[in-house]
Tab-separated table of N, CA and C in Angstrom:
chain	number	residue	atom	x	y	z
A	279	MET	N	-41.893	-35.997	44.607
A	279	MET	CA	-41.080	-35.457	43.541
A	279	MET	C	-39.621	-35.517	43.963
A	280	THR	N	-38.790	-35.907	43.068
A	280	THR	CA	-37.380	-36.000	43.405
A	280	THR	C	-36.682	-34.679	43.139
A	281	ALA	N	-35.482	-34.554	43.665
A	281	ALA	CA	-34.699	-33.336	43.454
A	281	ALA	C	-34.371	-33.157	41.975
A	282	THR	N	-34.193	-34.257	41.260
A	282	THR	CA	-33.888	-34.176	39.835
A	282	THR	C	-35.059	-33.558	39.080
A	283	THR	N	-36.266	-33.934	39.438
A	283	THR	CA	-37.453	-33.406	38.781
A	283	THR	C	-37.595	-31.914	39.040
A	284	LEU	N	-37.304	-31.497	40.255
A	284	LEU	CA	-37.446	-30.090	40.587
A	284	LEU	C	-36.429	-29.229	39.850
A	285	ARG	N	-35.253	-29.764	39.564
A	285	ARG	CA	-34.217	-28.985	38.898
A	285	ARG	C	-34.389	-28.941	37.388
A	286	ARG	N	-35.216	-29.805	36.850
A	286	ARG	CA	-35.392	-29.864	35.400
A	286	ARG	C	-36.003	-28.565	34.884
A	287	ARG	N	-35.389	-28.021	33.861
A	287	ARG	CA	-35.884	-26.781	33.276
A	287	ARG	C	-37.026	-27.094	32.321
A	288	PRO	N	-38.040	-26.241	32.271
A	288	PRO	CA	-39.128	-26.473	31.322
A	288	PRO	C	-38.619	-26.322	29.893
A	289	SER	N	-39.220	-27.071	29.002
A	289	SER	CA	-38.830	-26.979	27.599
A	289	SER	C	-39.209	-25.601	27.058
A	290	ARG	N	-38.572	-25.222	25.959
A	290	ARG	CA	-38.890	-23.929	25.342
A	290	ARG	C	-40.344	-23.879	24.927
A	291	PHE	N	-40.846	-24.997	24.379
A	291	PHE	CA	-42.229	-25.012	23.921
A	291	PHE	C	-43.192	-24.918	25.101
A	292	GLY	N	-42.863	-25.604	26.193
A	292	GLY	CA	-43.717	-25.539	27.376
A	292	GLY	C	-43.741	-24.143	27.960
A	293	LEU	N	-42.578	-23.520	28.030
A	293	LEU	CA	-42.481	-22.167	28.556
A	293	LEU	C	-43.185	-21.184	27.634
A	294	LEU	N	-42.988	-21.338	26.318
A	294	LEU	CA	-43.649	-20.470	25.358
A	294	LEU	C	-45.161	-20.615	25.462
A	295	GLY	N	-45.637	-21.846	25.583
A	295	GLY	CA	-47.074	-22.086	25.726
A	295	GLY	C	-47.638	-21.472	26.992
A	296	LEU	N	-46.896	-21.611	28.087
A	296	LEU	CA	-47.328	-21.040	29.357
A	296	LEU	C	-47.389	-19.519	29.266
A	297	LEU	N	-46.352	-18.908	28.696
A	297	LEU	CA	-46.344	-17.452	28.555
A	297	LEU	C	-47.478	-16.980	27.654
A	298	SER	N	-47.718	-17.703	26.571
A	298	SER	CA	-48.822	-17.337	25.670
A	298	SER	C	-50.157	-17.422	26.385
A	299	ALA	N	-50.350	-18.486	27.151
A	299	ALA	CA	-51.605	-18.652	27.888
A	299	ALA	C	-51.794	-17.530	28.899
A	300	LEU	N	-50.723	-17.178	29.603
A	300	LEU	CA	-50.809	-16.084	30.575
A	300	LEU	C	-51.100	-14.761	29.893
A	301	LEU	N	-50.462	-14.527	28.763
A	301	LEU	CA	-50.714	-13.296	28.019
A	301	LEU	C	-52.156	-13.209	27.575
A	302	LEU	N	-52.663	-14.298	27.014
A	302	LEU	CA	-54.035	-14.300	26.526
A	302	LEU	C	-55.042	-14.228	27.673
A	303	ALA	N	-54.729	-14.866	28.785
A	303	ALA	CA	-55.643	-14.849	29.926
A	303	ALA	C	-55.722	-13.468	30.551
A	304	SER	N	-54.637	-12.707	30.466
A	304	SER	CA	-54.616	-11.391	31.089
A	304	SER	C	-55.268	-10.333	30.212
A	305	CYS	N	-55.579	-10.648	28.973
A	305	CYS	CA	-56.174	-9.696	28.052
A	305	CYS	C	-57.605	-10.102	27.756
A	306	ALA	N	-58.481	-9.129	27.734
A	306	ALA	CA	-59.857	-9.416	27.359
A	306	ALA	C	-59.919	-9.832	25.895
A	307	GLU	N	-59.022	-9.300	25.100
A	307	GLU	CA	-58.985	-9.606	23.680
A	307	GLU	C	-57.524	-9.744	23.271
A	308	ASP	N	-57.236	-10.707	22.408
A	308	ASP	CA	-55.871	-10.904	21.932
A	308	ASP	C	-55.452	-9.659	21.159
A	309	PRO	N	-54.410	-8.960	21.606
A	309	PRO	CA	-54.040	-7.709	20.958
A	309	PRO	C	-53.454	-7.877	19.556
A	310	MET	N	-53.026	-9.070	19.201
A	310	MET	CA	-52.490	-9.294	17.858
A	310	MET	C	-53.470	-10.025	16.962
A	311	GLY	N	-54.285	-10.865	17.517
A	311	GLY	CA	-55.177	-11.708	16.736
A	311	GLY	C	-54.492	-13.011	16.396
A	312	PRO	N	-55.242	-14.095	16.288
A	312	PRO	CA	-54.637	-15.409	16.051
A	312	PRO	C	-53.891	-15.511	14.727
A	313	GLU	N	-54.398	-14.901	13.668
A	313	GLU	CA	-53.698	-14.986	12.382
A	313	GLU	C	-52.326	-14.338	12.457
A	314	ASN	N	-52.251	-13.174	13.117
A	314	ASN	CA	-50.952	-12.508	13.267
A	314	ASN	C	-50.008	-13.333	14.137
A	315	ARG	N	-50.528	-13.977	15.166
A	315	ARG	CA	-49.680	-14.824	16.017
A	315	ARG	C	-49.110	-15.989	15.208
A	316	PHE	N	-49.963	-16.659	14.432
A	316	PHE	CA	-49.491	-17.771	13.611
A	316	PHE	C	-48.556	-17.268	12.511
A	317	ALA	N	-48.813	-16.074	11.989
A	317	ALA	CA	-47.913	-15.492	10.986
A	317	ALA	C	-46.535	-15.253	11.583
A	318	LEU	N	-46.486	-14.772	12.819
A	318	LEU	CA	-45.202	-14.532	13.477
A	318	LEU	C	-44.459	-15.846	13.718
A	319	ILE	N	-45.193	-16.900	14.052
A	319	ILE	CA	-44.565	-18.224	14.225
A	319	ILE	C	-43.995	-18.706	12.892
A	320	ALA	N	-44.786	-18.595	11.827
A	320	ALA	CA	-44.315	-19.015	10.507
A	320	ALA	C	-43.112	-18.184	10.070
A	321	PHE	N	-43.140	-16.906	10.332
A	321	PHE	CA	-42.026	-16.009	10.021
A	321	PHE	C	-40.771	-16.472	10.760
A	322	GLY	N	-40.918	-16.856	12.003
A	322	GLY	CA	-39.792	-17.348	12.793
A	322	GLY	C	-39.249	-18.678	12.307
A	323	GLN	N	-40.022	-19.384	11.477
A	323	GLN	CA	-39.588	-20.671	10.925
A	323	GLN	C	-39.174	-20.538	9.456
A	324	CYS	N	-38.958	-19.308	9.008
A	324	CYS	CA	-38.542	-19.032	7.625
A	324	CYS	C	-39.607	-19.410	6.603
A	325	SER	N	-40.836	-19.516	7.003
A	325	SER	CA	-41.919	-19.856	6.089
A	325	SER	C	-42.601	-18.563	5.644
A	326	TYR	N	-41.899	-17.830	4.775
A	326	TYR	CA	-42.378	-16.518	4.359
A	326	TYR	C	-43.748	-16.566	3.690
A	327	ALA	N	-43.965	-17.517	2.801
A	327	ALA	CA	-45.234	-17.580	2.066
A	327	ALA	C	-46.409	-17.764	3.021
A	328	GLN	N	-46.262	-18.673	3.972
A	328	GLN	CA	-47.356	-18.889	4.910
A	328	GLN	C	-47.519	-17.692	5.840
A	329	ALA	N	-46.416	-17.101	6.259
A	329	ALA	CA	-46.488	-15.931	7.133
A	329	ALA	C	-47.231	-14.791	6.437
A	330	LEU	N	-46.925	-14.569	5.169
A	330	LEU	CA	-47.615	-13.513	4.419
A	330	LEU	C	-49.099	-13.824	4.250
A	331	MET	N	-49.425	-15.083	3.976
A	331	MET	CA	-50.825	-15.477	3.822
A	331	MET	C	-51.602	-15.222	5.127
A	332	LEU	N	-51.021	-15.603	6.247
A	332	LEU	CA	-51.694	-15.416	7.533
A	332	LEU	C	-51.814	-13.938	7.902
A	333	ALA	N	-50.780	-13.159	7.620
A	333	ALA	CA	-50.863	-11.719	7.874
A	333	ALA	C	-51.959	-11.091	7.013
A	334	ASP	N	-52.051	-11.515	5.758
A	334	ASP	CA	-53.119	-11.010	4.887
A	334	ASP	C	-54.501	-11.370	5.425
A	335	GLN	N	-54.638	-12.568	5.988
A	335	GLN	CA	-55.917	-12.963	6.586
A	335	GLN	C	-56.256	-12.065	7.770
A	336	ALA	N	-55.262	-11.760	8.591
A	336	ALA	CA	-55.489	-10.879	9.744
A	336	ALA	C	-55.898	-9.488	9.273
A	337	ILE	N	-55.256	-9.010	8.232
A	337	ILE	CA	-55.570	-7.686	7.697
A	337	ILE	C	-56.990	-7.674	7.135
A	338	ALA	N	-57.382	-8.739	6.460
A	338	ALA	CA	-58.699	-8.803	5.827
A	338	ALA	C	-59.845	-8.876	6.822
A	339	LYS	N	-59.636	-9.540	7.955
A	339	LYS	CA	-60.783	-9.734	8.851
A	339	LYS	C	-60.581	-9.211	10.264
A	340	GLY	N	-59.488	-8.580	10.527
A	340	GLY	CA	-59.198	-8.147	11.887
A	340	GLY	C	-59.835	-6.834	12.267
A	341	ASN	N	-59.754	-6.556	13.569
A	341	ASN	CA	-60.177	-5.244	14.040
A	341	ASN	C	-59.059	-4.249	13.747
A	342	ALA	N	-59.233	-3.002	14.086
A	342	ALA	CA	-58.262	-1.957	13.729
A	342	ALA	C	-56.862	-2.275	14.258
A	343	ASP	N	-56.758	-2.770	15.504
A	343	ASP	CA	-55.443	-3.106	16.059
A	343	ASP	C	-54.809	-4.282	15.319
A	344	ASN	N	-55.605	-5.310	15.011
A	344	ASN	CA	-55.083	-6.468	14.287
A	344	ASN	C	-54.611	-6.076	12.886
A	345	VAL	N	-55.334	-5.186	12.240
A	345	VAL	CA	-54.962	-4.734	10.902
A	345	VAL	C	-53.635	-3.984	10.959
A	346	GLU	N	-53.506	-3.081	11.902
A	346	GLU	CA	-52.271	-2.298	12.040
A	346	GLU	C	-51.084	-3.214	12.308
A	347	ARG	N	-51.251	-4.170	13.216
A	347	ARG	CA	-50.157	-5.096	13.521
A	347	ARG	C	-49.881	-6.034	12.346
A	348	GLY	N	-50.931	-6.448	11.650
A	348	GLY	CA	-50.755	-7.303	10.484
A	348	GLY	C	-49.972	-6.613	9.378
A	349	LEU	N	-50.249	-5.338	9.165
A	349	LEU	CA	-49.509	-4.584	8.151
A	349	LEU	C	-48.048	-4.403	8.556
A	350	MET	N	-47.808	-4.121	9.841
A	350	MET	CA	-46.422	-3.993	10.325
A	350	MET	C	-45.688	-5.325	10.156
A	351	LEU	N	-46.359	-6.406	10.521
A	351	LEU	CA	-45.759	-7.735	10.405
A	351	LEU	C	-45.482	-8.072	8.940
A	352	LYS	N	-46.411	-7.745	8.059
A	352	LYS	CA	-46.218	-8.008	6.633
A	352	LYS	C	-45.016	-7.218	6.114
A	353	ALA	N	-44.873	-5.967	6.526
A	353	ALA	CA	-43.716	-5.168	6.113
A	353	ALA	C	-42.422	-5.793	6.628
A	354	ALA	N	-42.447	-6.299	7.857
A	354	ALA	CA	-41.262	-6.948	8.425
A	354	ALA	C	-40.897	-8.198	7.629
A	355	ILE	N	-41.889	-8.986	7.285
A	355	ILE	CA	-41.651	-10.219	6.511
A	355	ILE	C	-41.053	-9.874	5.153
A	356	LEU	N	-41.642	-8.900	4.488
A	356	LEU	CA	-41.149	-8.507	3.169
A	356	LEU	C	-39.719	-7.973	3.247
A	357	ARG	N	-39.452	-7.154	4.256
A	357	ARG	CA	-38.101	-6.603	4.398
A	357	ARG	C	-37.097	-7.700	4.706
A	358	ASP	N	-37.457	-8.624	5.586
A	358	ASP	CA	-36.553	-9.711	5.944
A	358	ASP	C	-36.327	-10.659	4.768
A	359	ARG	N	-37.331	-10.800	3.942
A	359	ARG	CA	-37.246	-11.665	2.766
A	359	ARG	C	-36.378	-11.044	1.672
A	360	GLY	N	-36.046	-9.757	1.814
A	360	GLY	CA	-35.192	-9.092	0.842
A	360	GLY	C	-35.936	-8.222	-0.144
A	361	ASP	N	-37.135	-7.777	0.224
A	361	ASP	CA	-37.947	-6.947	-0.659
A	361	ASP	C	-38.327	-5.640	0.059
A	362	PRO	N	-37.323	-4.770	0.338
A	362	PRO	CA	-37.620	-3.545	1.093
A	362	PRO	C	-38.557	-2.595	0.347
A	363	GLU	N	-38.546	-2.606	-0.992
A	363	GLU	CA	-39.441	-1.730	-1.753
A	363	GLU	C	-40.902	-2.099	-1.505
A	364	ALA	N	-41.196	-3.394	-1.489
A	364	ALA	CA	-42.571	-3.837	-1.211
A	364	ALA	C	-42.968	-3.467	0.215
A	365	ALA	N	-42.024	-3.590	1.149
A	365	ALA	CA	-42.305	-3.209	2.535
A	365	ALA	C	-42.619	-1.717	2.619
A	366	GLU	N	-41.809	-0.908	1.963
A	366	GLU	CA	-42.032	0.542	1.985
A	366	GLU	C	-43.341	0.913	1.303
A	367	GLY	N	-43.763	0.123	0.338
A	367	GLY	CA	-45.041	0.363	-0.321
A	367	GLY	C	-46.225	0.230	0.626
A	368	LEU	N	-46.026	-0.468	1.730
A	368	LEU	CA	-47.091	-0.638	2.727
A	368	LEU	C	-47.171	0.528	3.709
A	369	TYR	N	-46.167	1.391	3.732
A	369	TYR	CA	-46.119	2.455	4.738
A	369	TYR	C	-47.360	3.345	4.759
A	370	PRO	N	-47.912	3.772	3.614
A	370	PRO	CA	-49.142	4.580	3.687
A	370	PRO	C	-50.310	3.818	4.333
A	371	GLU	N	-50.428	2.512	4.022
A	371	GLU	CA	-51.486	1.701	4.641
A	371	GLU	C	-51.241	1.544	6.144
A	372	ILE	N	-49.980	1.355	6.516
A	372	ILE	CA	-49.630	1.225	7.936
A	372	ILE	C	-49.982	2.506	8.665
A	373	ASP	N	-49.611	3.654	8.080
A	373	ASP	CA	-49.908	4.943	8.710
A	373	ASP	C	-51.410	5.140	8.896
A	374	ALA	N	-52.192	4.784	7.877
A	374	ALA	CA	-53.653	4.929	7.961
A	374	ALA	C	-54.236	3.980	9.005
A	375	ALA	N	-53.739	2.741	9.043
A	375	ALA	CA	-54.240	1.772	10.023
A	375	ALA	C	-53.889	2.198	11.444
A	376	TRP	N	-52.688	2.727	11.621
A	376	TRP	CA	-52.275	3.229	12.944
A	376	TRP	C	-53.202	4.362	13.378
A	377	GLN	N	-53.460	5.291	12.466
A	377	GLN	CA	-54.338	6.428	12.757
A	377	GLN	C	-55.726	5.928	13.168
A	378	ALA	N	-56.233	4.910	12.459
A	378	ALA	CA	-57.558	4.370	12.772
A	378	ALA	C	-57.565	3.672	14.135
A	379	ALA	N	-56.495	2.956	14.463
A	379	ALA	CA	-56.446	2.198	15.715
A	379	ALA	C	-56.111	3.077	16.914
A	380	LYS	N	-55.193	4.005	16.733
A	380	LYS	CA	-54.673	4.789	17.870
A	380	LYS	C	-55.204	6.211	17.928
A	381	GLU	N	-55.845	6.644	16.848
A	381	GLU	CA	-56.382	8.002	16.753
A	381	GLU	C	-55.312	9.070	16.937
A	382	LYS	N	-54.115	8.784	16.432
A	382	LYS	CA	-53.030	9.766	16.399
A	382	LYS	C	-52.070	9.347	15.294
A	383	PRO	N	-51.287	10.284	14.797
A	383	PRO	CA	-50.377	9.948	13.690
A	383	PRO	C	-49.220	9.053	14.145
A	384	LEU	N	-48.709	8.290	13.204
A	384	LEU	CA	-47.589	7.385	13.454
A	384	LEU	C	-46.301	8.063	13.017
A	385	SER	N	-45.326	8.099	13.892
A	385	SER	CA	-44.031	8.669	13.523
A	385	SER	C	-43.230	7.635	12.740
A	386	GLU	N	-42.343	8.122	11.892
A	386	GLU	CA	-41.509	7.221	11.105
A	386	GLU	C	-40.636	6.363	12.018
A	387	SER	N	-40.099	6.956	13.087
A	387	SER	CA	-39.224	6.193	13.989
A	387	SER	C	-39.999	5.084	14.699
A	388	ARG	N	-41.243	5.334	15.066
A	388	ARG	CA	-42.061	4.308	15.719
A	388	ARG	C	-42.373	3.184	14.739
A	389	ARG	N	-42.710	3.552	13.498
A	389	ARG	CA	-43.003	2.540	12.482
A	389	ARG	C	-41.782	1.646	12.265
A	390	GLN	N	-40.613	2.236	12.119
A	390	GLN	CA	-39.398	1.463	11.904
A	390	GLN	C	-39.075	0.585	13.113
A	391	ARG	N	-39.275	1.119	14.300
A	391	ARG	CA	-39.012	0.351	15.522
A	391	ARG	C	-39.941	-0.848	15.636
A	392	ASP	N	-41.220	-0.658	15.329
A	392	ASP	CA	-42.181	-1.758	15.424
A	392	ASP	C	-41.919	-2.828	14.367
A	393	ILE	N	-41.575	-2.414	13.159
A	393	ILE	CA	-41.248	-3.380	12.105
A	393	ILE	C	-39.993	-4.156	12.495
A	394	GLN	N	-38.979	-3.452	12.995
A	394	GLN	CA	-37.739	-4.106	13.391
A	394	GLN	C	-37.973	-5.071	14.560
A	395	MET	N	-38.922	-4.745	15.439
A	395	MET	CA	-39.237	-5.630	16.560
A	395	MET	C	-39.704	-7.001	16.053
A	396	PHE	N	-40.565	-7.018	15.037
A	396	PHE	CA	-41.019	-8.290	14.469
A	396	PHE	C	-39.858	-9.062	13.846
A	397	ILE	N	-38.968	-8.363	13.168
A	397	ILE	CA	-37.796	-9.018	12.575
A	397	ILE	C	-36.911	-9.598	13.671
A	398	ASP	N	-36.693	-8.837	14.734
A	398	ASP	CA	-35.859	-9.316	15.841
A	398	ASP	C	-36.462	-10.543	16.518
A	399	ILE	N	-37.779	-10.561	16.676
A	399	ILE	CA	-38.459	-11.723	17.267
A	399	ILE	C	-38.254	-12.945	16.383
A	400	ALA	N	-38.426	-12.777	15.079
A	400	ALA	CA	-38.253	-13.909	14.149
A	400	ALA	C	-36.812	-14.410	14.181
A	401	HIS	N	-35.850	-13.506	14.200
A	401	HIS	CA	-34.442	-13.910	14.234
A	401	HIS	C	-34.112	-14.634	15.539
A	402	ALA	N	-34.645	-14.158	16.642
A	402	ALA	CA	-34.411	-14.827	17.929
A	402	ALA	C	-35.030	-16.220	17.941
A	403	GLU	N	-36.208	-16.358	17.364
A	403	GLU	CA	-36.869	-17.661	17.277
A	403	GLU	C	-36.044	-18.620	16.430
A	404	ARG	N	-35.537	-18.133	15.324
A	404	ARG	CA	-34.698	-18.971	14.459
A	404	ARG	C	-33.428	-19.396	15.183
A	405	HIS	N	-32.823	-18.460	15.872
A	405	HIS	CA	-31.608	-18.777	16.628
A	405	HIS	C	-31.899	-19.849	17.682
A	406	ALA	N	-33.026	-19.713	18.376
A	406	ALA	CA	-33.398	-20.680	19.411
A	406	ALA	C	-33.642	-22.067	18.830
A	407	LYS	N	-34.108	-22.123	17.589
A	407	LYS	CA	-34.388	-23.411	16.952
A	407	LYS	C	-33.212	-23.933	16.138
A	408	GLY	N	-32.095	-23.214	16.164
A	408	GLY	CA	-30.918	-23.660	15.427
A	408	GLY	C	-30.987	-23.388	13.933
A	409	LEU	N	-31.883	-22.506	13.522
A	409	LEU	CA	-31.992	-22.131	12.114
A	409	LEU	C	-31.093	-20.930	11.838
A	410	ASP	N	-30.742	-20.766	10.590
A	410	ASP	CA	-29.978	-19.587	10.186
A	410	ASP	C	-30.899	-18.371	10.295
A	411	PRO	N	-30.520	-17.343	11.075
A	411	PRO	CA	-31.387	-16.170	11.217
A	411	PRO	C	-31.748	-15.496	9.898
A	412	SER	N	-30.892	-15.628	8.879
A	412	SER	CA	-31.190	-15.010	7.582
A	412	SER	C	-32.005	-15.933	6.675
A	413	CYS	N	-32.308	-17.145	7.127
A	413	CYS	CA	-33.078	-18.148	6.381
A	413	CYS	C	-32.345	-18.667	5.161
A	414	GLN	N	-31.060	-18.432	5.068
A	414	GLN	CA	-30.289	-18.984	3.956
A	414	GLN	C	-30.217	-20.492	4.121
A	415	GLY	N	-30.569	-21.213	3.077
A	415	GLY	CA	-30.527	-22.667	3.121
A	415	GLY	C	-31.711	-23.304	3.825
A	416	ASN	N	-32.663	-22.500	4.295
A	416	ASN	CA	-33.860	-23.037	4.939
A	416	ASN	C	-35.019	-22.929	3.963
A	417	PRO	N	-35.556	-24.049	3.528
A	417	PRO	CA	-36.655	-23.993	2.554
A	417	PRO	C	-37.899	-23.362	3.174
A	418	ASP	N	-38.699	-22.774	2.340
A	418	ASP	CA	-39.952	-22.148	2.760
A	418	ASP	C	-41.024	-23.228	2.832
A	419	SER	N	-40.785	-24.227	3.723
A	419	SER	CA	-41.688	-25.382	3.712
A	419	SER	C	-42.042	-25.898	5.092
A	420	SER	N	-42.014	-25.063	6.096
A	420	SER	CA	-42.352	-25.551	7.433
A	420	SER	C	-43.844	-25.382	7.699
A	421	LEU	N	-44.673	-25.708	6.702
A	421	LEU	CA	-46.110	-25.514	6.810
A	421	LEU	C	-46.775	-26.471	7.785
A	422	GLY	N	-46.322	-27.682	7.840
A	422	GLY	CA	-46.993	-28.686	8.654
A	422	GLY	C	-47.082	-28.324	10.118
A	423	THR	N	-46.025	-27.790	10.679
A	423	THR	CA	-46.021	-27.432	12.094
A	423	THR	C	-47.040	-26.368	12.386
A	424	ILE	N	-47.090	-25.332	11.569
A	424	ILE	CA	-48.024	-24.242	11.805
A	424	ILE	C	-49.447	-24.701	11.578
A	425	GLU	N	-49.708	-25.407	10.500
A	425	GLU	CA	-51.065	-25.874	10.237
A	425	GLU	C	-51.542	-26.764	11.361
A	426	HIS	N	-50.684	-27.625	11.873
A	426	HIS	CA	-51.062	-28.499	12.984
A	426	HIS	C	-51.389	-27.660	14.206
A	427	SER	N	-50.558	-26.677	14.505
A	427	SER	CA	-50.809	-25.803	15.660
A	427	SER	C	-52.091	-25.036	15.498
A	428	ALA	N	-52.346	-24.530	14.287
A	428	ALA	CA	-53.555	-23.745	14.048
A	428	ALA	C	-54.800	-24.588	14.204
A	429	SER	N	-54.788	-25.814	13.677
A	429	SER	CA	-55.981	-26.646	13.791
A	429	SER	C	-56.189	-27.133	15.220
A	430	ALA	N	-55.116	-27.294	15.967
A	430	ALA	CA	-55.245	-27.736	17.355
A	430	ALA	C	-55.854	-26.648	18.237
A	431	ASN	N	-55.697	-25.379	17.857
A	431	ASN	CA	-56.197	-24.271	18.667
A	431	ASN	C	-57.573	-23.792	18.241
A	432	ARG	N	-58.183	-24.438	17.285
A	432	ARG	CA	-59.527	-23.990	16.840
A	432	ARG	C	-60.597	-24.581	17.691
């Protein structure tokens, strides 16, 4: 190996893949579920429609933790898309899902922090890819990348 090869930085995708693999390998069960993970990727690519569809799939078939995270993610997507009323409409479902998963009540500050965390992740992903963090001027059409990734991981 040459010195040039050793100094080369891993690509973002390679590093992201490695971190994802390590995260999944260290957990007996994926704490978010695959649908929520793909929804977060789609959200980071300004593909709101696909992100919402995947979050809904996670909510429909997930375990209690996946449902709670899917509802939080869906609220984040709706709020980021400019529909805070729809996001707030999910709060009773989020509170109930949290109670079912954690067996304790959810505080408003924790709910807001967790929703904002998903928004911050999506904005950071957009920034890293050179997209506008607010998705202005970015069409809701980055379906091919996510669908390809999803089918490759099945």
